[in-house]
């Protein structure tokens, strides 16, 4: 199944304003709020709102000063045609230029000897990471490198073909057949997809003691030809997984400036969306929202699991459950089971459990049981009203900091959006 996707990356204009740890709340919800201070974790459940310094976490917003964006949002269906997360590409290196056979001749120098130059070599086709790209949609189905120029008389060598760069998004996996040949997961990564052909030799090259007038010249070689499969694995720090309608997209809208569609029917989200959460210390955490998973997704029920490739590389996960359904804790078991079916060990990544829709009475009643089952680790909140969002934000930061520390200890390069 061809999974197409599009993700929205919007960095709020207010993000760089000083004194804002986080700024992306819809105005209607938080209008009039001052700022949030970092309260002790135990007390966070009750949301103490304090209008005191120091400003650590601000949900009042730059938005309020900002004019609403007039940019028209694309529907999920349209996004599908804009965002491509896998592509088959035929790449062929440039052909080498031909060598030339000719002889030097000038007045009073009848046998000037061979002077046919070599052809230039063909240009390579190179895949190069471009951090601005977020989809493979700009990648065409075929690329042919630039040909080398033919050689010339008077020992002139042909010019080599220029390199042809194909820009791909960060997180592109290059496969040939079933074999992974390159993983372009860091900024600036390059991969030579097809080598250019060698240039041919002119007759000057064949000059030898026993052959003073060679007429032989060779033609340039064709470039390498390969069929490659590009697969995009979105690179975000956190990946949100949950059943359809759990409120993942609502949550992403609430904590970042991304605008995924929200509706009361399942499978509203068809494409991954990435939103950026901005913290006061200028840290930016990318959070990905993917389509909903249902029980049996590994047997291709619902939208299947193919889109999980977009959270495969997330450093930590957010399990989002709808607390208003009967026995919401079973959702977590089902989600973990499906993740394990997709990739072993995926469900054991560092994670947080987000119990959404706490504003509903039946949800509030379910929270103590869920907490008891999870040892008090669930974060009860409401994406709709904004209740207790800051506990989630702090937990995301905690998980991110742990990941940063672990990466530094192992000497890994950190990636930034
Ligand atoms: N009462 C209440 N409703 C919510 C809350 N969060 C989301 N909803 C509603 O739940 C419905 C589904 O929300 P979405 O954000 O689209 O859910 P989703 O998990 O992204 O769903 P899919 O994209 O289909 O997987 C919408 O009608 C939301 O308005 C909440 O905190 N409280
Ligand atoms: Mg959604």
XYZ file of C-alpha atoms and ligand atoms in Angstrom:
450
model
C 0.000 0.000 0.000
C 1.408 3.303 -0.944
C 1.444 5.407 2.136
C 1.683 9.016 1.355
C 1.974 11.541 3.996
C 2.594 15.145 4.703
C 3.698 16.734 7.841
C 3.441 20.278 8.889
C 6.337 21.985 10.477
C 5.622 25.406 11.793
C 7.817 27.272 14.131
C 5.722 29.870 15.874
C 6.799 33.393 15.309
C 6.692 33.939 19.038
C 9.065 31.123 19.719
C 12.121 33.249 19.971
C 10.565 35.806 22.231
C 12.295 35.934 25.513
C 10.474 34.738 28.545
C 8.459 32.173 26.615
C 9.107 28.621 27.441
C 6.318 27.494 25.295
C 3.971 29.457 23.174
C 1.350 27.899 21.049
C -1.968 27.752 22.845
C -5.186 28.558 21.129
C -6.184 31.931 22.406
C -9.719 31.012 23.301
C -8.604 28.477 25.875
C -5.945 30.403 27.637
C -7.004 33.927 27.218
C -6.331 35.929 30.324
C -3.899 33.467 31.764
C -0.684 34.905 33.006
C 2.087 32.438 33.104
C 2.739 29.039 34.484
C 5.426 28.462 37.004
C 7.109 25.194 37.398
C 5.276 23.595 40.287
C 6.448 20.538 42.242
C 5.587 17.398 40.277
C 3.284 16.061 42.959
C 1.193 19.154 42.846
C 0.980 19.307 39.108
C -2.093 17.126 39.012
C -4.075 19.940 40.527
C -2.736 22.604 38.274
C -1.714 25.422 40.539
C -1.871 28.545 38.484
C 0.351 31.243 39.836
C 0.984 34.667 38.517
C 4.434 34.826 39.998
C 7.991 35.052 38.872
C 10.116 33.333 37.735
C 8.581 32.731 34.339
C 9.417 29.244 33.429
C 6.572 27.975 31.421
C 4.336 30.349 29.616
C 1.222 29.296 27.853
C -0.048 32.786 27.358
C 0.979 33.565 24.066
C 2.704 35.322 21.419
C -0.306 34.169 19.466
C -2.457 36.770 21.104
C -0.291 39.485 19.667
C -0.017 37.713 16.383
C -2.531 37.946 13.597
C -4.150 34.634 12.803
C -2.398 32.980 9.898
C -4.178 33.527 6.618
C -2.431 30.599 5.013
C -5.014 28.078 3.922
C -4.495 24.700 5.485
C -4.510 21.707 3.222
C -6.961 18.923 3.920
C -5.579 15.518 4.882
C -6.576 14.187 1.475
C -4.642 16.915 -0.317
C -1.688 16.487 1.988
C -1.519 12.905 0.834
C -0.697 13.953 -2.679
C 1.903 16.463 -1.470
C 3.750 14.261 0.895
C 5.515 11.158 -0.294
C 7.354 8.861 2.046
C 8.683 6.360 -0.432
C 9.885 6.549 -3.987
C 11.389 4.287 -6.614
C 14.147 6.094 -8.465
C 16.128 5.077 -11.487
C 19.530 6.732 -11.435
C 22.110 6.672 -14.161
C 25.521 8.282 -14.047
C 26.606 10.532 -16.900
C 28.266 8.953 -19.893
C 31.976 9.479 -20.347
C 33.036 11.565 -23.342
C 34.643 9.820 -26.324
C 38.336 9.941 -27.033
C 39.368 11.389 -30.377
C 41.675 10.130 -33.049
C 43.519 12.867 -34.916
C 47.060 13.904 -35.853
C 48.977 17.033 -35.415
C 49.679 18.766 -38.646
C 51.160 22.127 -39.508
C 53.207 23.535 -42.359
C 56.608 21.924 -42.645
C 55.699 19.369 -39.977
C 53.879 16.705 -41.870
C 53.907 13.938 -39.290
C 53.278 15.758 -36.062
C 52.109 12.623 -34.277
C 48.817 11.696 -32.637
C 47.148 14.465 -30.606
C 43.628 13.199 -29.939
C 42.626 13.995 -26.345
C 40.704 11.861 -23.872
C 37.023 12.319 -23.207
C 35.911 13.714 -19.819
C 34.327 11.371 -17.315
C 30.584 11.372 -16.743
C 29.150 13.077 -13.665
C 27.966 11.123 -10.637
C 24.431 11.297 -9.298
C 24.559 12.058 -5.576
C 21.795 11.963 -2.981
C 22.270 14.750 -0.478
C 20.372 15.569 2.699
C 18.578 18.886 2.679
C 17.191 19.777 6.078
C 14.563 22.038 4.578
C 12.892 19.136 2.829
C 10.348 17.150 4.763
C 9.076 14.848 2.051
C 10.276 12.887 -0.948
C 7.722 14.580 -3.180
C 10.354 16.640 -4.983
C 12.337 13.545 -5.914
C 11.677 12.494 -9.509
C 11.458 8.941 -10.746
C 14.550 9.152 -12.968
C 17.846 10.988 -12.906
C 20.612 10.973 -15.453
C 23.971 12.466 -14.650
C 25.718 14.986 -16.918
C 27.789 13.501 -19.720
C 31.482 14.187 -20.065
C 32.638 16.141 -23.116
C 34.429 14.415 -25.945
C 38.155 14.920 -26.270
C 39.484 17.312 -28.882
C 42.430 17.718 -31.180
C 45.672 19.286 -29.938
C 45.580 16.988 -26.906
C 42.554 18.690 -25.497
C 40.783 16.636 -22.873
C 37.018 16.844 -22.624
C 35.457 18.472 -19.578
C 34.071 16.054 -16.985
C 30.334 16.029 -16.349
C 29.217 18.040 -13.333
C 27.910 16.269 -10.247
C 24.159 16.003 -10.094
C 22.812 16.452 -6.573
C 19.399 15.068 -5.710
C 18.095 16.643 -2.534
C 16.383 14.310 -0.094
C 14.962 14.897 3.389
C 16.850 13.911 6.508
C 15.951 10.363 7.536
C 15.948 8.917 4.032
C 16.811 5.263 3.819
C 18.253 4.092 0.489
C 17.563 0.508 -0.494
C 18.646 -1.543 -3.459
C 16.485 -4.620 -3.671
C 16.016 -5.577 -0.049
C 19.397 -4.364 1.049
C 19.807 -1.053 2.841
C 22.721 0.672 1.147
C 22.629 4.049 2.882
C 20.976 5.771 5.770
C 20.967 9.514 5.311
C 20.063 10.523 8.819
C 22.404 13.425 9.504
C 22.528 16.883 8.019
C 24.884 17.026 5.059
C 24.969 13.253 4.519
C 25.676 12.260 0.925
C 25.497 9.040 -1.001
C 26.817 8.413 -4.504
C 23.824 6.790 -6.104
C 25.331 6.265 -9.542
C 28.890 6.675 -10.738
C 29.586 8.476 -13.964
C 31.220 6.498 -16.774
C 34.921 6.826 -17.489
C 35.932 8.978 -20.440
C 37.338 7.301 -23.580
C 40.997 7.544 -24.545
C 42.216 9.615 -27.443
C 44.783 8.191 -29.871
C 47.565 10.093 -28.156
C 47.138 7.667 -25.263
C 48.084 4.739 -27.511
C 51.349 6.239 -28.717
C 54.109 3.680 -28.164
C 57.622 2.999 -29.404
C 56.407 0.318 -31.755
C 53.418 2.332 -32.916
C 54.179 5.967 -33.633
C 50.907 6.679 -35.404
C 48.065 4.940 -33.568
C 44.611 5.569 -34.933
C 42.864 3.791 -32.093
C 40.648 5.733 -29.758
C 38.005 4.479 -27.374
C 34.539 5.707 -26.631
C 33.375 6.817 -23.230
C 31.705 4.317 -20.945
C 28.091 4.557 -19.930
C 27.395 5.599 -16.355
C 26.318 3.190 -13.671
C 22.629 2.448 -13.676
C 20.721 1.519 -10.537
C 17.201 1.183 -9.329
C 16.948 2.516 -5.818
C 14.106 2.663 -3.343
C 14.007 5.677 -1.080
C 12.096 5.431 2.143
C 11.546 8.323 4.474
C 11.534 7.747 8.189
C 10.497 10.961 9.813
C 12.940 12.170 12.384
C 11.220 13.546 15.449
C 12.150 13.358 19.097
C 8.803 12.145 20.366
C 6.201 10.003 18.651
C 2.557 9.976 19.690
C 0.766 6.679 19.365
C -2.790 5.904 20.298
C -6.118 4.575 19.181
C -8.149 6.621 16.712
C -10.013 9.465 18.396
C -7.769 9.367 21.465
C -7.008 13.035 20.864
C -3.446 12.851 19.524
C -3.940 15.582 16.958
C -5.782 17.762 19.472
C -2.824 17.355 21.794
C -0.316 18.275 19.106
C -2.353 21.364 18.297
C -2.389 22.224 21.981
C 1.347 21.938 22.599
C 2.746 23.144 19.294
C 1.803 25.332 16.388
C 1.130 22.417 14.040
C -2.434 22.236 12.774
C -3.402 18.637 12.090
C -7.102 18.107 11.411
C -9.244 17.163 14.394
C -12.639 15.481 14.062
C -14.885 13.169 15.994
C -14.515 10.268 13.574
C -11.734 7.679 13.585
C -8.777 7.926 11.229
C -8.994 11.650 10.764
C -5.232 11.760 10.539
C -3.889 10.003 7.482
C -0.442 11.542 7.374
C 2.185 12.119 10.022
C 2.362 15.661 11.341
C 5.271 17.097 13.220
C 4.961 19.982 15.632
C 7.720 21.709 17.520
C 7.498 22.413 21.223
C 9.635 25.368 22.216
C 11.149 25.707 25.635
C 12.524 28.730 27.339
C 16.111 27.507 27.176
C 15.709 27.476 23.373
C 15.331 23.757 23.304
C 13.059 22.523 20.581
C 11.440 19.136 20.768
C 9.821 17.718 17.659
C 6.681 15.703 18.336
C 5.159 13.517 15.626
C 1.476 12.645 15.425
C 0.712 9.578 13.342
C -2.571 7.929 12.316
C -4.449 5.884 14.891
C -3.625 2.251 15.581
C -6.261 -0.345 16.315
C -6.103 -3.862 17.649
C -5.066 -6.165 14.809
C -3.325 -3.370 12.882
C -0.409 -5.746 12.248
C -2.872 -7.812 10.184
C -3.530 -4.693 8.164
C -6.672 -3.707 10.022
C -7.435 -0.008 10.085
C -4.604 1.776 8.342
C -2.169 -1.014 9.110
C 1.193 -0.301 10.645
C 3.230 0.915 7.668
C 3.055 4.511 8.928
C 4.865 3.427 12.087
C 8.078 3.872 10.134
C 7.615 7.516 11.040
C 7.962 6.865 14.739
C 10.609 4.176 14.420
C 13.289 6.768 14.920
C 11.599 8.713 17.667
C 13.727 8.724 20.772
C 10.738 8.383 23.050
C 7.034 7.690 22.747
C 3.855 9.206 24.106
C 1.055 6.668 24.487
C -2.147 8.672 24.226
C -5.289 7.012 25.574
C -8.862 8.197 25.609
C -9.697 8.045 29.299
C -13.419 8.337 28.633
C -13.770 4.862 27.093
C -14.485 1.851 29.305
C -11.275 0.183 30.525
C -8.823 2.579 28.870
C -5.841 0.643 30.293
C -6.463 -2.135 27.752
C -5.579 0.406 25.039
C -2.046 0.654 26.369
C -1.591 -3.126 26.274
C -2.984 -3.254 22.743
C -0.748 -0.427 21.590
C 2.341 -2.058 23.040
C 1.388 -5.363 21.448
C 0.972 -3.777 18.020
C 4.248 -1.868 18.332
C 6.053 -5.090 19.205
C 4.499 -6.742 16.162
C 5.901 -3.956 14.010
C 9.371 -3.930 15.519
C 10.683 -5.850 18.466
C 11.607 -3.668 21.389
C 9.757 -0.618 20.049
C 7.296 -0.592 22.960
C 10.175 -0.597 25.436
C 11.469 2.781 24.379
C 11.315 5.471 27.046
C 7.729 6.652 27.128
C 5.018 8.525 28.950
C 1.363 7.601 29.179
C -1.013 10.458 28.450
C -4.580 10.006 29.667
C -6.585 12.482 27.636
C -10.115 13.933 27.969
C -9.904 14.383 31.736
C -12.532 17.118 31.369
C -15.199 14.428 30.889
C -16.709 13.008 34.120
C -16.341 9.340 33.115
C -12.707 10.007 32.258
C -12.031 11.553 35.644
C -13.591 8.493 37.263
C -11.274 6.178 35.312
C -8.081 8.007 36.232
C -7.478 6.492 39.710
C -7.779 2.932 38.347
C -5.414 3.730 35.476
C -2.956 5.327 37.872
C -3.138 2.291 40.159
C -2.416 -0.032 37.254
C 0.497 2.046 35.978
C 1.943 2.910 39.351
C 0.848 6.554 39.137
C 2.722 7.249 35.944
C -0.135 8.375 33.720
C -0.506 12.081 33.008
C -4.174 12.986 33.182
C -4.919 16.009 31.019
C -7.326 17.554 28.612
C -6.182 18.643 25.191
C -9.485 20.434 24.768
C -9.426 22.632 27.858
C -5.663 22.719 28.351
C -5.934 21.238 31.822
C -2.637 19.865 33.161
C -0.807 20.301 29.853
C 2.240 21.623 31.614
C 2.864 18.288 33.315
C 3.097 16.708 29.885
C 5.431 19.450 28.678
C 7.709 18.941 31.623
C 7.699 15.186 31.119
C 8.583 15.649 27.422
C 11.459 17.874 28.451
C 12.598 15.320 31.001
C 12.563 12.533 28.425
C 14.349 14.763 25.940
C 17.023 15.717 28.458
C 17.583 12.054 29.293
C 17.990 11.306 25.602
C 20.421 14.197 25.158
C 22.508 13.040 28.127
C 22.560 9.441 26.860
C 23.549 10.544 23.345
C 26.326 12.749 24.674
C 27.644 9.912 26.846
C 27.764 7.625 23.821
C 29.319 10.323 21.667
C 26.376 10.378 19.262
C 25.580 13.445 17.294
C 22.378 15.143 18.366
C 19.872 16.030 15.758
C 17.959 19.296 15.733
C 14.923 20.191 13.757
N -13.846 16.243 25.711
C -12.692 16.171 25.085
N -12.660 15.862 23.787
C -11.463 15.776 23.173
C -10.254 16.010 23.866
N -9.235 15.841 22.997
C -9.785 15.533 21.823
N -11.124 15.489 21.913
C -12.072 15.196 20.834
O -11.858 13.879 20.396
C -12.104 13.787 18.991
C -10.914 13.166 18.306
O -9.812 14.029 18.434
P -8.547 13.920 17.478
O -7.530 14.861 18.008
O -8.940 14.053 16.052
O -8.124 12.430 17.760
P -6.949 11.587 17.069
O -6.370 10.717 18.098
O -6.019 12.501 16.362
O -7.782 10.730 16.035
P -7.261 10.053 14.667
O -6.581 11.102 13.880
O -8.504 9.587 14.032
O -6.350 8.934 15.060
C -12.411 15.190 18.529
O -13.788 15.341 18.412
C -11.865 16.063 19.625
O -12.572 17.272 19.749
C -10.320 16.349 25.252
O -9.338 16.549 25.943
N -11.569 16.393 25.807
Mg -5.496 12.678 14.448
